[in-house]
């Protein structure tokens, strides 16, 4: 099992955010295969397309110094993906989050997304952060608002069409 080095591990009370390893791909492929679950993350993808996203995330860590972590329980069960994302064409870094079926309804998304945002502010030195959310994705809106983010505007994402930009509070506002 290959694991990338240099990706920081971020721990919370119940979770570990860690770099992806080859065995995580099955969870990612399963997530992207589910049209209902994947809709808020760019939509359903074939196994081949999911592989390309998975590999691109590893490259994103190398090129940008940040990307999506795999979120796992302290017992080592993968429950989702949370991270910072800024591929070509994005207007700014984005805080993204998605839970696998096993991770829903337990407060893991809030816990992991808050930890990722804190890492962005305290370790990477970000001064602002947004979450791009598809219109109609009420669960993501609810999480963004629970984190203190407010809808700023809509924009045309180069990959996904119209999205809403939710602006997170500045570091000094949550310190």
Short mmCIF file of C-alpha atoms in Angstrom, two decimals:
data_model
loop_
_atom_site.label_atom_id
_atom_site.label_comp_id
_atom_site.label_asym_id
_atom_site.label_seq_id
_atom_site.Cartn_x
_atom_site.Cartn_y
_atom_site.Cartn_z
CA UNK A 1 0.00 0.00 0.00
CA UNK A 2 1.56 3.27 -1.12
CA UNK A 3 1.15 6.38 0.98
CA UNK A 4 2.32 9.86 0.04
CA UNK A 5 4.72 11.49 2.44
CA UNK A 6 4.59 15.16 3.28
CA UNK A 7 0.82 15.41 3.65
CA UNK A 8 0.15 16.61 7.19
CA UNK A 9 -2.07 14.66 9.53
CA UNK A 10 -4.66 16.73 11.36
CA UNK A 11 -6.38 15.22 14.37
CA UNK A 12 -9.59 16.15 16.12
CA UNK A 13 -11.30 14.62 19.12
CA UNK A 14 -12.81 11.77 17.06
CA UNK A 15 -11.16 11.98 13.65
CA UNK A 16 -7.91 11.88 11.74
CA UNK A 17 -7.48 13.79 8.47
CA UNK A 18 -4.68 12.06 6.57
CA UNK A 19 -3.26 11.78 3.12
CA UNK A 20 -4.92 9.37 0.70
CA UNK A 21 -3.47 5.90 0.29
CA UNK A 22 -4.13 3.37 -2.44
CA UNK A 23 -6.65 1.40 -0.38
CA UNK A 24 -8.86 4.52 -0.11
CA UNK A 25 -9.68 4.43 -3.80
CA UNK A 26 -12.49 1.88 -3.31
CA UNK A 27 -14.30 4.30 -0.99
CA UNK A 28 -13.81 7.17 -3.42
CA UNK A 29 -15.01 5.11 -6.41
CA UNK A 30 -18.08 3.97 -4.46
CA UNK A 31 -18.88 7.57 -3.53
CA UNK A 32 -18.58 8.83 -7.12
CA UNK A 33 -20.63 5.91 -8.46
CA UNK A 34 -23.64 7.00 -6.39
CA UNK A 35 -25.43 9.70 -8.40
CA UNK A 36 -27.38 11.00 -5.41
CA UNK A 37 -24.34 11.28 -3.15
CA UNK A 38 -21.92 12.63 -5.78
CA UNK A 39 -24.19 15.40 -7.03
CA UNK A 40 -22.71 17.95 -4.63
CA UNK A 41 -19.17 17.06 -5.63
CA UNK A 42 -19.35 17.50 -9.37
CA UNK A 43 -21.67 14.59 -10.13
CA UNK A 44 -21.53 10.88 -10.74
CA UNK A 45 -18.36 9.50 -12.29
CA UNK A 46 -17.30 6.22 -13.77
CA UNK A 47 -14.64 4.22 -11.96
CA UNK A 48 -12.08 5.50 -14.48
CA UNK A 49 -13.12 9.13 -13.90
CA UNK A 50 -13.04 8.59 -10.13
CA UNK A 51 -9.51 7.26 -10.49
CA UNK A 52 -8.51 10.38 -12.39
CA UNK A 53 -9.98 12.59 -9.64
CA UNK A 54 -8.19 10.51 -6.98
CA UNK A 55 -4.86 10.81 -8.81
CA UNK A 56 -5.41 14.51 -9.50
CA UNK A 57 -5.92 15.10 -5.77
CA UNK A 58 -2.49 13.60 -5.10
CA UNK A 59 -0.99 15.89 -7.73
CA UNK A 60 -2.83 18.83 -6.19
CA UNK A 61 -1.04 18.17 -2.89
CA UNK A 62 2.28 18.22 -4.73
CA UNK A 63 1.58 21.33 -6.81
CA UNK A 64 -0.31 23.47 -4.29
CA UNK A 65 0.75 22.09 -0.93
CA UNK A 66 -2.84 21.27 0.00
CA UNK A 67 -5.68 19.06 -1.18
CA UNK A 68 -8.30 16.66 0.11
CA UNK A 69 -7.58 14.52 3.12
CA UNK A 70 -9.26 11.23 3.76
CA UNK A 71 -11.25 11.56 6.96
CA UNK A 72 -11.14 8.50 9.16
CA UNK A 73 -12.30 7.70 12.66
CA UNK A 74 -9.64 7.17 15.29
CA UNK A 75 -10.41 3.45 14.81
CA UNK A 76 -9.21 3.80 11.18
CA UNK A 77 -12.56 3.66 9.36
CA UNK A 78 -12.66 6.02 6.32
CA UNK A 79 -15.78 8.19 6.59
CA UNK A 80 -15.26 11.00 4.07
CA UNK A 81 -13.05 13.53 2.33
CA UNK A 82 -12.41 17.10 3.44
CA UNK A 83 -9.91 19.53 2.09
CA UNK A 84 -8.68 22.61 0.35
CA UNK A 85 -8.96 22.74 -3.42
CA UNK A 86 -7.80 25.25 -6.03
CA UNK A 87 -7.43 23.66 -9.46
CA UNK A 88 -6.82 25.72 -12.56
CA UNK A 89 -9.72 28.09 -13.19
CA UNK A 90 -10.94 28.30 -9.57
CA UNK A 91 -11.20 31.92 -8.37
CA UNK A 92 -9.59 31.10 -5.00
CA UNK A 93 -8.96 28.18 -2.65
CA UNK A 94 -12.10 26.38 -1.60
CA UNK A 95 -12.93 24.39 1.52
CA UNK A 96 -14.74 21.26 0.35
CA UNK A 97 -16.30 18.42 2.27
CA UNK A 98 -18.15 15.20 1.62
CA UNK A 99 -18.94 12.25 3.83
CA UNK A 100 -19.18 8.65 2.69
CA UNK A 101 -22.39 6.82 3.65
CA UNK A 102 -20.73 5.47 6.82
CA UNK A 103 -19.87 8.99 7.94
CA UNK A 104 -23.19 10.77 7.58
CA UNK A 105 -25.31 12.03 10.43
CA UNK A 106 -22.59 11.88 13.08
CA UNK A 107 -21.25 15.45 13.00
CA UNK A 108 -18.05 14.28 11.29
CA UNK A 109 -18.35 16.77 8.40
CA UNK A 110 -18.51 19.75 10.76
CA UNK A 111 -15.64 18.46 12.88
CA UNK A 112 -13.41 17.67 9.89
CA UNK A 113 -14.24 20.82 7.90
CA UNK A 114 -13.57 23.00 10.94
CA UNK A 115 -10.19 21.29 11.41
CA UNK A 116 -9.33 21.78 7.72
CA UNK A 117 -10.29 25.46 7.89
CA UNK A 118 -8.20 25.93 11.04
CA UNK A 119 -5.25 24.29 9.28
CA UNK A 120 -5.68 26.63 6.31
CA UNK A 121 -5.65 29.67 8.58
CA UNK A 122 -3.03 28.70 11.16
CA UNK A 123 -0.58 26.56 9.18
CA UNK A 124 -0.97 27.71 5.57
CA UNK A 125 -1.59 31.36 6.39
CA UNK A 126 -4.82 31.76 4.41
CA UNK A 127 -6.67 34.97 5.23
CA UNK A 128 -9.93 34.02 3.54
CA UNK A 129 -11.70 30.87 2.45
CA UNK A 130 -14.89 30.01 0.62
CA UNK A 131 -16.98 26.94 -0.06
CA UNK A 132 -18.54 26.57 -3.49
CA UNK A 133 -21.95 24.92 -3.27
CA UNK A 134 -24.36 23.81 -5.99
CA UNK A 135 -27.79 25.46 -5.80
CA UNK A 136 -30.16 23.08 -4.06
CA UNK A 137 -27.49 21.33 -1.98
CA UNK A 138 -29.14 22.21 1.31
CA UNK A 139 -26.98 19.90 3.42
CA UNK A 140 -23.80 21.69 2.30
CA UNK A 141 -25.43 25.07 2.79
CA UNK A 142 -26.47 24.06 6.33
CA UNK A 143 -22.92 22.96 7.16
CA UNK A 144 -21.37 26.13 5.70
CA UNK A 145 -23.80 28.28 7.69
CA UNK A 146 -23.17 26.25 10.86
CA UNK A 147 -19.48 27.10 10.36
CA UNK A 148 -20.38 30.79 10.13
CA UNK A 149 -20.08 31.12 6.34
CA UNK A 150 -22.50 33.42 4.52
CA UNK A 151 -23.63 33.41 0.90
CA UNK A 152 -21.61 36.02 -0.96
CA UNK A 153 -22.54 35.51 -4.59
CA UNK A 154 -23.02 33.05 -7.42
CA UNK A 155 -20.43 32.40 -10.09
CA UNK A 156 -19.85 30.17 -13.11
CA UNK A 157 -17.43 27.43 -12.16
CA UNK A 158 -15.26 26.39 -15.13
CA UNK A 159 -16.01 22.72 -14.42
CA UNK A 160 -19.46 22.61 -12.86
CA UNK A 161 -21.56 25.58 -13.98
CA UNK A 162 -23.38 27.83 -11.52
CA UNK A 163 -22.31 27.55 -7.91
CA UNK A 164 -22.92 29.63 -4.81
CA UNK A 165 -19.90 31.04 -3.00
CA UNK A 166 -20.17 30.87 0.78
CA UNK A 167 -17.56 33.06 2.51
CA UNK A 168 -16.12 31.73 5.75
CA UNK A 169 -15.31 34.07 8.62
CA UNK A 170 -11.80 35.50 8.57
CA UNK A 171 -9.27 33.92 10.95
CA UNK A 172 -9.50 36.78 13.43
CA UNK A 173 -13.29 36.45 13.56
CA UNK A 174 -13.13 32.84 14.78
CA UNK A 175 -10.03 32.99 16.98
#
